[in-house]
Short mmCIF file of C-alpha atoms and ligand atoms in Angstrom, two decimals:
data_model
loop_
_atom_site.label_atom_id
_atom_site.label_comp_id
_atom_site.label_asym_id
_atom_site.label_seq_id
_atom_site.Cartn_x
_atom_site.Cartn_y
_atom_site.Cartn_z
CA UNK B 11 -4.71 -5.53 -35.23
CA UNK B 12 -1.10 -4.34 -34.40
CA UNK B 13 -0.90 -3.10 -31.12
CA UNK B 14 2.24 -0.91 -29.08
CA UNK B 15 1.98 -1.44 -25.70
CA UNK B 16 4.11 1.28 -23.24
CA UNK B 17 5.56 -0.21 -20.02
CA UNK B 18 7.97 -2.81 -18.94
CA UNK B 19 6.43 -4.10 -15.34
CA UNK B 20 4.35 -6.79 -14.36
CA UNK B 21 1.33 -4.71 -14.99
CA UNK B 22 1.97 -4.64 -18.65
CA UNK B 23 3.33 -8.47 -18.63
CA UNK B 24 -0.13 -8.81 -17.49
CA UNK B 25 -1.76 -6.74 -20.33
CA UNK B 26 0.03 -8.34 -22.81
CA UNK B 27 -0.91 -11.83 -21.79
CA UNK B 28 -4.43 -10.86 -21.89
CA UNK B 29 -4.28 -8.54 -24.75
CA UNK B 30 -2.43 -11.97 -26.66
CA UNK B 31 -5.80 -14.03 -25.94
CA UNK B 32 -7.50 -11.70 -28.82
CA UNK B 33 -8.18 -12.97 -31.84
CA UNK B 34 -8.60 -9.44 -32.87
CA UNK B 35 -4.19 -9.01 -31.49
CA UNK B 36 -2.19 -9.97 -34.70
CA UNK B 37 0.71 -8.11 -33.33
CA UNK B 38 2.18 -6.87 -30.21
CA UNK B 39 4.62 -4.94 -29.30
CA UNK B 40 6.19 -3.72 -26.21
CA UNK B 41 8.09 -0.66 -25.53
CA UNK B 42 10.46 -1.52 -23.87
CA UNK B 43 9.07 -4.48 -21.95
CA UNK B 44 10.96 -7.27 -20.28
CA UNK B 45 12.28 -10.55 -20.38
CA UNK B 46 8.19 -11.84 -19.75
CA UNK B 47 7.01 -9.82 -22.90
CA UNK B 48 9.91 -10.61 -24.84
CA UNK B 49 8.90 -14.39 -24.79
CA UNK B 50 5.34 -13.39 -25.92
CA UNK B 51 5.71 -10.62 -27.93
CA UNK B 52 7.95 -8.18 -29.37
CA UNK B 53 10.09 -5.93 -26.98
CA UNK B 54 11.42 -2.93 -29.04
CA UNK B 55 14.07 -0.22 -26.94
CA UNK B 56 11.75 2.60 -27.17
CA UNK B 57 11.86 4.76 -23.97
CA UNK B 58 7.95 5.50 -23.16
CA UNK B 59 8.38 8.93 -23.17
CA UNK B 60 9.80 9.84 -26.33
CA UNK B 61 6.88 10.62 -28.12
CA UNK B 62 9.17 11.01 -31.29
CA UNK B 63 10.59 7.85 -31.35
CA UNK B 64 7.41 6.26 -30.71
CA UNK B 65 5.56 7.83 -33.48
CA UNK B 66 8.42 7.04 -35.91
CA UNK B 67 7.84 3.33 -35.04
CA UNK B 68 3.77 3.22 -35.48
CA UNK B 69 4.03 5.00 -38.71
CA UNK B 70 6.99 2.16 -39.56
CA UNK B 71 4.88 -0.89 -38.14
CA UNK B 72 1.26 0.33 -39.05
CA UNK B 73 0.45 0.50 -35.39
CA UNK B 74 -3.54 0.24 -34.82
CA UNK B 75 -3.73 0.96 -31.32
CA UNK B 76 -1.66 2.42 -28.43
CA UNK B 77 -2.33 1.15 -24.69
CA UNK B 78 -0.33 3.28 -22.13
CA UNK B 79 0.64 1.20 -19.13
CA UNK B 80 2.56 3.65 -16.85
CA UNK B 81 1.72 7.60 -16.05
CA UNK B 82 4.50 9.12 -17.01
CA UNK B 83 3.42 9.21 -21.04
CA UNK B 84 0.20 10.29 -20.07
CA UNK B 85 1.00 13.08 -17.88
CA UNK B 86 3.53 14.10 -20.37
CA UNK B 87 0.52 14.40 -22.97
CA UNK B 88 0.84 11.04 -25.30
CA UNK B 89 -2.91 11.22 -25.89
CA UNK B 90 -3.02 14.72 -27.23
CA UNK B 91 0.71 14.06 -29.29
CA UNK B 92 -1.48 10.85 -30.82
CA UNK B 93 -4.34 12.95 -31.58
CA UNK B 94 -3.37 16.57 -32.92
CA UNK B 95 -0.80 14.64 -35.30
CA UNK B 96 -1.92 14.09 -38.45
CA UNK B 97 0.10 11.20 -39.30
CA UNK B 98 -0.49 9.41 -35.79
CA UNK B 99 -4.50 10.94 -35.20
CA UNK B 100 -6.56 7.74 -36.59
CA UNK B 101 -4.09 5.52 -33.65
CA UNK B 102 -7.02 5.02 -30.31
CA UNK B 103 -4.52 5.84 -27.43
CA UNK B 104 -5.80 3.77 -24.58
CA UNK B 105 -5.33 6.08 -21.23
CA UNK B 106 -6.90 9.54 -20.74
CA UNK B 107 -5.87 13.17 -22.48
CA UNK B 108 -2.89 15.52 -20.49
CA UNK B 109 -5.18 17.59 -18.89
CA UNK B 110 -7.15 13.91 -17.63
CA UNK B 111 -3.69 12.77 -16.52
CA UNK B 112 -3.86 15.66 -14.07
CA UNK B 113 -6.07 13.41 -11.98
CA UNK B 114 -2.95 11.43 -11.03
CA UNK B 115 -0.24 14.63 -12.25
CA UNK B 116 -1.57 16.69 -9.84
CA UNK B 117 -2.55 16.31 -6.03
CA UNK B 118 -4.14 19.95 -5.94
CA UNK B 119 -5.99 19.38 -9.34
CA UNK B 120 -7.56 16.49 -7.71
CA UNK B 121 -8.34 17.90 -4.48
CA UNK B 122 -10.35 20.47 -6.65
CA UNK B 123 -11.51 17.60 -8.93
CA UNK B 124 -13.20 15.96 -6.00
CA UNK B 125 -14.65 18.87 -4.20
CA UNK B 126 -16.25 20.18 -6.89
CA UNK B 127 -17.98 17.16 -7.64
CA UNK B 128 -19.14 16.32 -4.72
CA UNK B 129 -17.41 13.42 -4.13
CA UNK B 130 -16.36 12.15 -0.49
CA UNK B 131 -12.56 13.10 0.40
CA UNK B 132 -10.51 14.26 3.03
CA UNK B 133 -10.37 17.68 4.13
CA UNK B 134 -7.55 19.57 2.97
CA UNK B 135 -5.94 22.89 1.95
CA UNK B 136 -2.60 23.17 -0.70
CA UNK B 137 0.09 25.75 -0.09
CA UNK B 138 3.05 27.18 -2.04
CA UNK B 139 6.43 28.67 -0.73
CA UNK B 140 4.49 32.24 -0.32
CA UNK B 141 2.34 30.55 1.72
CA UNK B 142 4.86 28.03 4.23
CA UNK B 143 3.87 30.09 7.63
CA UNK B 144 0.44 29.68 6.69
CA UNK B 145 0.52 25.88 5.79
CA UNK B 146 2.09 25.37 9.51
CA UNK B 147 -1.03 27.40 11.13
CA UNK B 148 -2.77 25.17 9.31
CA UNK B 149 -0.97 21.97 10.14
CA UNK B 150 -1.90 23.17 14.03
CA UNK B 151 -5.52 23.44 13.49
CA UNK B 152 -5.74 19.55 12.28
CA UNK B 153 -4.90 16.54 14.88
CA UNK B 154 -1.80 13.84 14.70
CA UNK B 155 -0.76 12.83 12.46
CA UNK B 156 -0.01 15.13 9.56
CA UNK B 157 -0.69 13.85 6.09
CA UNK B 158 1.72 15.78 4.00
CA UNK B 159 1.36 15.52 -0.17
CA UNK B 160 4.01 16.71 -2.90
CA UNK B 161 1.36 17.80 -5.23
CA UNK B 162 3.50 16.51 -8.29
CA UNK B 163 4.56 13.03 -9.51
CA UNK B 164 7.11 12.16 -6.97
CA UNK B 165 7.46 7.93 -7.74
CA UNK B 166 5.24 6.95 -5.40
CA UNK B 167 7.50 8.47 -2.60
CA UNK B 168 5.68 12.05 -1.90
CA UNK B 169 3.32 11.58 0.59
CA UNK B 170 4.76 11.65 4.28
CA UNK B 171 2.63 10.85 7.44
CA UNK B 172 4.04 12.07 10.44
CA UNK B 173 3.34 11.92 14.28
CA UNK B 174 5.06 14.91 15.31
CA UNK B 175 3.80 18.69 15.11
CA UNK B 176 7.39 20.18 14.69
CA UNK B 177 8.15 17.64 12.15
CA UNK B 178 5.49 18.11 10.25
CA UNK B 179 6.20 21.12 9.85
CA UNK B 180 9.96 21.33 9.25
CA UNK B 181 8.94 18.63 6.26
CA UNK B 182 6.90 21.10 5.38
CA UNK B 183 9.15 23.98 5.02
CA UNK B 184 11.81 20.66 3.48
CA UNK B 185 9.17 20.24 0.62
CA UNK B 186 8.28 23.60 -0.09
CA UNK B 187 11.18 25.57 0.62
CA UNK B 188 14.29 23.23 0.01
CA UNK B 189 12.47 21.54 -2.78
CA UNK B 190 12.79 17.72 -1.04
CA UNK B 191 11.28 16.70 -4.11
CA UNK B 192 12.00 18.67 -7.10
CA UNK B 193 9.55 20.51 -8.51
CA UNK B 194 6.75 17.95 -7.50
CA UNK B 195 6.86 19.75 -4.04
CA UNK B 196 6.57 22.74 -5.52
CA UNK B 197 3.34 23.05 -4.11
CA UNK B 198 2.37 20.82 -1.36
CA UNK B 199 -1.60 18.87 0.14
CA UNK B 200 -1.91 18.92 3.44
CA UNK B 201 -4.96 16.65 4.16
CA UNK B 202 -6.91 15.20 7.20
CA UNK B 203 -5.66 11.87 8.22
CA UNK B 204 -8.16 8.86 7.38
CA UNK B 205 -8.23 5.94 9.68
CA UNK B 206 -9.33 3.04 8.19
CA UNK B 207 -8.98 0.26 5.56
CA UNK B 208 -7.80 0.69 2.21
CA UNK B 209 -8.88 -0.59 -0.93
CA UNK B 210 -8.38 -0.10 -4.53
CA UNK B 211 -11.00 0.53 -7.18
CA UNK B 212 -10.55 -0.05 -10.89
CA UNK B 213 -12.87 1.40 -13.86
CA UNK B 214 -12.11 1.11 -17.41
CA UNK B 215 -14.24 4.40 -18.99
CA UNK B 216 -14.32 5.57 -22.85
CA UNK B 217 -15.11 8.91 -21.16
CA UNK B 218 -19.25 8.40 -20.70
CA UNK B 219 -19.74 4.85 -20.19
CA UNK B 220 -17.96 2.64 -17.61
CA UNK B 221 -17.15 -0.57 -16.50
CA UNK B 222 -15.56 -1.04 -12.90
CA UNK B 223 -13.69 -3.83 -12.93
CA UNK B 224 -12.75 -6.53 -9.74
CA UNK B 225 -11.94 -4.54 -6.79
CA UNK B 226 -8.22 -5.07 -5.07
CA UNK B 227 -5.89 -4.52 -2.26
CA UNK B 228 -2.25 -3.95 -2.28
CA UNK B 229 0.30 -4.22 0.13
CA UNK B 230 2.62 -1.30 0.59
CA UNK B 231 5.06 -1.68 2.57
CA UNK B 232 8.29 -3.57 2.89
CA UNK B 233 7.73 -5.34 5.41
CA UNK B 234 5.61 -7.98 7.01
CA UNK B 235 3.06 -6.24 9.25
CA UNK B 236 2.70 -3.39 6.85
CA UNK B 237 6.03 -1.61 8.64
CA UNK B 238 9.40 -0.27 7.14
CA UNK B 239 9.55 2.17 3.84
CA UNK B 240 6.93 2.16 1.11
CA UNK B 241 7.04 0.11 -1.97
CA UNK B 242 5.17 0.09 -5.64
CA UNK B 243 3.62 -2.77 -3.69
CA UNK B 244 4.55 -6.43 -2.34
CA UNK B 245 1.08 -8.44 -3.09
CA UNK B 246 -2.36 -7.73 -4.10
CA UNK B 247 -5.56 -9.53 -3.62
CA UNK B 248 -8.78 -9.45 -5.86
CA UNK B 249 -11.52 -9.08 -4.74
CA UNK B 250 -11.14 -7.71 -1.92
CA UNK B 251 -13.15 -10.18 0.53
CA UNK B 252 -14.69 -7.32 3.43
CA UNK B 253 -16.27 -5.48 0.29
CA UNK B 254 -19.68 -6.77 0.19
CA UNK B 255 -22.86 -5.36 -2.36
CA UNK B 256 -23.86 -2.24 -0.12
CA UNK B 257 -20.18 -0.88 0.14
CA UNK B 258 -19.98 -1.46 -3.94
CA UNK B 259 -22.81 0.19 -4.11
CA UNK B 260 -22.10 3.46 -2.38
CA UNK B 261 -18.44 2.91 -4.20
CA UNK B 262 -20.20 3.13 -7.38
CA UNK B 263 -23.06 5.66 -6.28
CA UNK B 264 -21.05 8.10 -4.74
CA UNK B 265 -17.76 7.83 -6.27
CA UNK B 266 -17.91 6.18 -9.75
CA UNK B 267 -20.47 8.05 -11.44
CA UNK B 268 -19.98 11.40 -10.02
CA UNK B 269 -16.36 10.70 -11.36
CA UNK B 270 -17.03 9.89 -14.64
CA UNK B 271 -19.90 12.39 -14.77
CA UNK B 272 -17.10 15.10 -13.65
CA UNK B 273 -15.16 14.73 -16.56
CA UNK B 274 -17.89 15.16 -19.03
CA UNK B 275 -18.97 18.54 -17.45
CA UNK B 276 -15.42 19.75 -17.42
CA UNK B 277 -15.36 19.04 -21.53
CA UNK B 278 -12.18 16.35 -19.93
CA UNK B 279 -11.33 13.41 -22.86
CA UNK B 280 -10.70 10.41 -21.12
CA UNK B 281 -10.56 6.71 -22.55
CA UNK B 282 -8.65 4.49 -20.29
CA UNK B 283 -8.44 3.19 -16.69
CA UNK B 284 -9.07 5.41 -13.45
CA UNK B 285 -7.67 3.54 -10.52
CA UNK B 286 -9.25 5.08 -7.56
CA UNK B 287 -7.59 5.18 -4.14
CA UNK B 288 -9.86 4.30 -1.15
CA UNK B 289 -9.94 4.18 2.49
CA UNK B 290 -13.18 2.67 4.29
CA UNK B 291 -13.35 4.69 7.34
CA UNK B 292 -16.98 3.56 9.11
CA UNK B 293 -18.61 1.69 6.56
CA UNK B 294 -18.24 4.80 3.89
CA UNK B 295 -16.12 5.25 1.00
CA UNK B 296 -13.47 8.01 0.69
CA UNK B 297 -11.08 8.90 -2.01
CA UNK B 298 -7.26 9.51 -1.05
CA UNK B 299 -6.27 9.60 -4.70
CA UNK B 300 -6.41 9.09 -8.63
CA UNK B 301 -4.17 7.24 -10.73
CA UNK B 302 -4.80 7.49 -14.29
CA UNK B 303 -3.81 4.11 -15.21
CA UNK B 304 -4.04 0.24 -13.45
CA UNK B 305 -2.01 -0.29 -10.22
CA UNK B 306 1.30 -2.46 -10.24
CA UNK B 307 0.97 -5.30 -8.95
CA UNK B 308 -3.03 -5.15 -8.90
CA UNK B 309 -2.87 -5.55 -12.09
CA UNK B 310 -1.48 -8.70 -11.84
CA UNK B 311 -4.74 -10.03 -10.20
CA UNK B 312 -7.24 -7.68 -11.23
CA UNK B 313 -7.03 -8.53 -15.36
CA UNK B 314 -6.36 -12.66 -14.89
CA UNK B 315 -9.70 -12.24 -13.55
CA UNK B 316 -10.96 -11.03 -16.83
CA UNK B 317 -12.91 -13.48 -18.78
CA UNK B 318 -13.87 -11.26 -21.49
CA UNK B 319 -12.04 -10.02 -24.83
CA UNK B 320 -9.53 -7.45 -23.43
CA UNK B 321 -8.94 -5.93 -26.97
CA UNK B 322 -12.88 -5.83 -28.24
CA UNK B 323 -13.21 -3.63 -24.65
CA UNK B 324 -9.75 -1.35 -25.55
CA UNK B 325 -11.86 -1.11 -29.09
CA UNK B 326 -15.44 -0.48 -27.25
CA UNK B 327 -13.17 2.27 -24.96
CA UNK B 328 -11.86 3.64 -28.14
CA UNK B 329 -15.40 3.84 -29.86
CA UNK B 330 -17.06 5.55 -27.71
CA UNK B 331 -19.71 2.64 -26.92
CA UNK B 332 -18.09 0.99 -24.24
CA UNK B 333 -22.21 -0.32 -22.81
CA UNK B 334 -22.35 -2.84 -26.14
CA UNK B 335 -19.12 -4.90 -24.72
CA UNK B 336 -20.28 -6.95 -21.99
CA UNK B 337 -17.90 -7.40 -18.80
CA UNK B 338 -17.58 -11.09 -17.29
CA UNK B 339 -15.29 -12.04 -14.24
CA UNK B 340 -13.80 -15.41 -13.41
CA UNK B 341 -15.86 -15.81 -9.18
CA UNK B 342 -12.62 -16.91 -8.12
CA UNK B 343 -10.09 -15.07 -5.98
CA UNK B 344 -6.78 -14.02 -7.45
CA UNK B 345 -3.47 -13.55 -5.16
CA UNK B 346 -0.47 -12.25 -6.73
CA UNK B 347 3.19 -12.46 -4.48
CA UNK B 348 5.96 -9.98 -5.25
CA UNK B 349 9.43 -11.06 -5.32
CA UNK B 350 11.83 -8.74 -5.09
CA UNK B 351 15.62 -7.72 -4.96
CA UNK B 352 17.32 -7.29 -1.38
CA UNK B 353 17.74 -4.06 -0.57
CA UNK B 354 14.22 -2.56 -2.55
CA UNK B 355 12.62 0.17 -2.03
CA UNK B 356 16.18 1.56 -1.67
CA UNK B 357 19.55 -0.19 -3.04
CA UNK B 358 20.21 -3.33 -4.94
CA UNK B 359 22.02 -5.05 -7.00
CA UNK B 360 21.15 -6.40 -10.66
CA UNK B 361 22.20 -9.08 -12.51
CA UNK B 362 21.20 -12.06 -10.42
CA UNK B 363 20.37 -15.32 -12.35
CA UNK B 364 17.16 -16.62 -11.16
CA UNK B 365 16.44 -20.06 -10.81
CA UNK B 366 13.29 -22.17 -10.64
CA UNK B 367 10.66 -20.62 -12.96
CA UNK B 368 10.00 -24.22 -14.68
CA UNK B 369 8.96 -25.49 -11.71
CA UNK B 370 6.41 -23.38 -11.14
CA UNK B 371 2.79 -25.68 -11.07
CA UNK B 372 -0.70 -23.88 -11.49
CA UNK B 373 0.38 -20.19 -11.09
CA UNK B 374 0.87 -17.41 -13.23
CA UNK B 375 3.92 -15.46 -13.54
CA UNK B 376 4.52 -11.72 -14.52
CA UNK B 377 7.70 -10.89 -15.35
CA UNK B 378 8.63 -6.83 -13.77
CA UNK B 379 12.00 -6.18 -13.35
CA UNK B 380 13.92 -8.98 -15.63
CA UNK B 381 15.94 -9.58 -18.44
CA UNK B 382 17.95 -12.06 -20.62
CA UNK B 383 21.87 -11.63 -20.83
CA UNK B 384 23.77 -14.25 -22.15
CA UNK B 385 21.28 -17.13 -22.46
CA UNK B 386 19.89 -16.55 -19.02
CA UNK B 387 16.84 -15.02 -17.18
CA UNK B 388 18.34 -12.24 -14.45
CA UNK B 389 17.40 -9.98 -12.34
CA UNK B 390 17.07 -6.36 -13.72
CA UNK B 391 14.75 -3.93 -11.46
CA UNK B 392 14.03 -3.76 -7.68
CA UNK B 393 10.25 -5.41 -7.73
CA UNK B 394 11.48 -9.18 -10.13
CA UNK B 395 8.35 -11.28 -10.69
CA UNK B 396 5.11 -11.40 -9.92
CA UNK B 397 3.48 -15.23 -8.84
CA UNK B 398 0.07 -15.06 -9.64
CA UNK B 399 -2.74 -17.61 -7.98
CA UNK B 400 -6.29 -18.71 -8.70
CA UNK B 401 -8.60 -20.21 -6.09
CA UNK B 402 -12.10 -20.88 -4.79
CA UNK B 403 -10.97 -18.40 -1.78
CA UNK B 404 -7.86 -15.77 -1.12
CA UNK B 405 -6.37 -18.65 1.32
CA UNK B 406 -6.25 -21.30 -1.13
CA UNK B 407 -4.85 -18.50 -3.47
CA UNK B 408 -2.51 -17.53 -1.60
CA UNK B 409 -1.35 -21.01 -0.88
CA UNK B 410 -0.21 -22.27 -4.27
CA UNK B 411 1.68 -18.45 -4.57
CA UNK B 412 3.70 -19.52 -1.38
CA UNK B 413 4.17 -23.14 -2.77
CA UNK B 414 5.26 -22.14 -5.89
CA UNK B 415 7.65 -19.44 -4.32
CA UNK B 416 9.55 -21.76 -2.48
CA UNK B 417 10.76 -23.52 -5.54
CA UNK B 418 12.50 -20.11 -6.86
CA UNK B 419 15.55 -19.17 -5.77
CA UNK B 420 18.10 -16.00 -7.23
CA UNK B 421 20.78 -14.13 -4.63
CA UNK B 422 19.27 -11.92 -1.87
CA UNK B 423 15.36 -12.24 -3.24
CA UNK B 424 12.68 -10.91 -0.70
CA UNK B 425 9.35 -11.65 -0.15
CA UNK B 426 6.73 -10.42 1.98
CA UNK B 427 5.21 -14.16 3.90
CA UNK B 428 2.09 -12.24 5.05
CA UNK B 429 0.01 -11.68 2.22
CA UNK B 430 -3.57 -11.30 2.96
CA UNK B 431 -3.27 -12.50 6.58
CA UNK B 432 -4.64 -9.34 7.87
CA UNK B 433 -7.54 -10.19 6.00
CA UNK B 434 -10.40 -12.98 7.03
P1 AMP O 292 -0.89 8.01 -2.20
O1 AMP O 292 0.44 8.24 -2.84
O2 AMP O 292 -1.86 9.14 -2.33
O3 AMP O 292 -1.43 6.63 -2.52
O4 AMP O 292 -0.61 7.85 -0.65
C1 AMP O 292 0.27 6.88 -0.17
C2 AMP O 292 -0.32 6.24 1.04
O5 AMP O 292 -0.51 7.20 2.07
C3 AMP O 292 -1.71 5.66 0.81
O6 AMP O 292 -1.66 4.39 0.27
C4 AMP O 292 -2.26 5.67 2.21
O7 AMP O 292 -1.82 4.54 2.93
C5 AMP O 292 -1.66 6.88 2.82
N1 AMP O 292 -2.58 8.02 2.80
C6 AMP O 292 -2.74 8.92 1.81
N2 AMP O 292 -3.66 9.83 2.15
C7 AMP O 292 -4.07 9.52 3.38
C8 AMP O 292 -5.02 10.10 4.29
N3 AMP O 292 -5.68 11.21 4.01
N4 AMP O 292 -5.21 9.49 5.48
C9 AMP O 292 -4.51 8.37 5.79
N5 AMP O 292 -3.61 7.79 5.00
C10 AMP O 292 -3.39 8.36 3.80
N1 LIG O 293 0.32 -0.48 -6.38
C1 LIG O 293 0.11 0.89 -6.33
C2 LIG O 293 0.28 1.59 -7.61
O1 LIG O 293 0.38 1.01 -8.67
O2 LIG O 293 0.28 2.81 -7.59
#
């Protein structure tokens, strides 16, 4: 089967690697990809979100399936472009339809998603610019601090928690009014603060039947301690090891089903990966958000762990009888380490040759921000590679990561040294 694969981070390094242990993968491509799927597969300078480019090239290479690694195509609509063209129709497109994508596209459609579903979430109310002086009356009937949400796609930069009253609501009046992020603020979620430990959940769904797959955490922030600016994320672990069988359980009863169950009552076509957003608060589950396709880096630990045929299950997904396809999970745990550029989340510089990689012993690694110029591997993104570890607990993990790490070297690389030590 010839597959195009959309992405170029360590998530889809990851994908491809698995998706490459198929017999049923005779060809894969990667649009664009990096320097990771370039050695593995076939990188081709297709930007993911120009639907016409893309279709020019499946018709050209008899593409058999499309897998959608990052949002953007799918809240732009790729699944319904695939499907009401005649030429591209008979292609399975891997992710959920546009109005699916909303799960992740849209803060408020969520919100409304949840609610009317029943399923746990924190309290909230959305407002517009006609409705500013109302969203600060608002802000003063909830306690500190003030969870403020651009309702759009703002890269992973448009939610703002904040102490301070007054603040909260001047960055209200910033998002609403002075449009601090585009159009995404356009309408802004102002929710009840949740105190309590996140965790990420991770279901693979033709749109009636589901698998959830290993549960992970991700570390946000920049900095060790979880402090300093938000990230795409700095490390993940899988599973997660405070999640025992009664808090999957409820996970599954309570969120899951009614989830999946949601999107056949509102007639919503979905065939992909829901990545749900949770924060434990007491024991019980609550959702803080959809994404509409894996997390970056969880990926990076979550499908390693994968023992089964990743293609059959994209082919299950596409078929409609995803229950026939059995699910099997390597016990162990799986850490993954992010290396970055100096500077990330905000600037810094490209271009750096990075040194090391052959000596790497017993881990994985995912390629994200790389490239090759001139002969050599270099740097070519903010978040560089991803070293992935195996082992019979997160510790020993996490170890061989940090081991491995040490023998890597490029100008002004970052790491976050604290992976998982918050966690026993
Ligand atoms: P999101 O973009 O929705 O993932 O939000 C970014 C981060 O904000 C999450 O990873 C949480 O750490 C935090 N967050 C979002 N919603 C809430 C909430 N209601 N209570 C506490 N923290 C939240
Ligand atoms: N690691 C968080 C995300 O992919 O959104």
């Amino acid at each position: 089967m010839v597959i195009l694969l959309l992405g170029s981070g360590g998530r889809e390094h990851a994908l491809a690697s698995k998706m490459l242990q198929s017999s049923k993968c005779s060809t894969l491509f990667v649009a664009p990809g990096n320097a990771g799927t370039a050695a593995i597969a076939t990188n081709i300078p297709i930007n993911p979100t120009d639907f016409i480019e893309l279709k020019s090239f499946a018709i050209q290479e008899k593409v058999e399936m499309l897998v959608v690694g990052p949002e953007d195509p799918l809240v732009s609509g790729i699944y319904d472009f695939f499907k009401n063209d005649s030429e591209l129709s008979h292609i399975p497109v891997i992710g959920p339809s546009k109005v699916g994508a909303q799960l992740e596209g849209s803060k408020e459609f969520a919100k409304e998603f949840l609610v009317k579903h029943k399923i746990p979430t924190a309290a909230y109310d959305s407002f517009t610019a006609a409705t500013v002086e109302k969203g600060c009356l608002f802000l003063e009937t909830l306690q500190p601090p003030y969870v403020l949400k651009a309702d759009g796609l703002a890269a992973g930069k448009g939610v703002l928690i904040i102490q301070d009253l007054e603040e909260a609501k001047t960055e209200l009046r910033n998002m609403l009014v002075h449009a601090k992020f585009g159009n995404a603020s356009a309408k802004v979620v102002i929710e009840e603060f949740l105190d309590g430990i996140e965790l990420s959940c991770f279901v693979l769904t033709d749109g009636q039947q589901y698998k959830i797959l290993p549960t992970a955490k991700d570390y946000k922030r920049i900095g060790e301690g979880d402090t300093g600016l938000n990230t795409g994320g700095m490390g993940a672990i899988s599973p997660v090891p405070f999640v025992d069988s009664v808090l999957l359980d409820k996970i599954e009863t309570r969120i899951v089903k009614p989830t999946v169950e949601g999107l056949q009552k509102d007639g919503i076509e979905y065939k992909g990966f829901i990545f749900i957003g949770l924060i434990i608060v007491k024991n019980e589950p609550i959702v803080i958000e959809y994404n509409v396709r894996m997390g970056d880096p969880e990926t990076e630990v979550v499908i390693p762990r994968i023992k089964s045929d990743l293609v059959e299950l994209f082919q299950a997904v596409a078929n409609g009888n995803l229950n026939d396809v059995s699910l099997a999970i390597d016990q162990r745990s799986a850490t993954t380490v992010m290396i970055v550029s100096g500077g990330y989340p905000e600037e810094y510089e490209k271009g750096k040759e990075i040194f090391g990689l052959d000596k790497m012993e017993d881990s994985l690694v995912y390629h994200a921000g790389t490239k090759i110029e001139n002969g050599k591997l270099v740097t070519n993104g903010g978040r560089v590679l991803a070293i992935t570890s195996f082992g019979n607990d997160f510790q020993e993990a996490i170890k061989k990561s940090y081991q491995n790490i040490d023998k890597l070297h490029f100008d002004k690389m970052y790491f976050r040294k604290d992976i998982g030590k918050d966690l026993k």
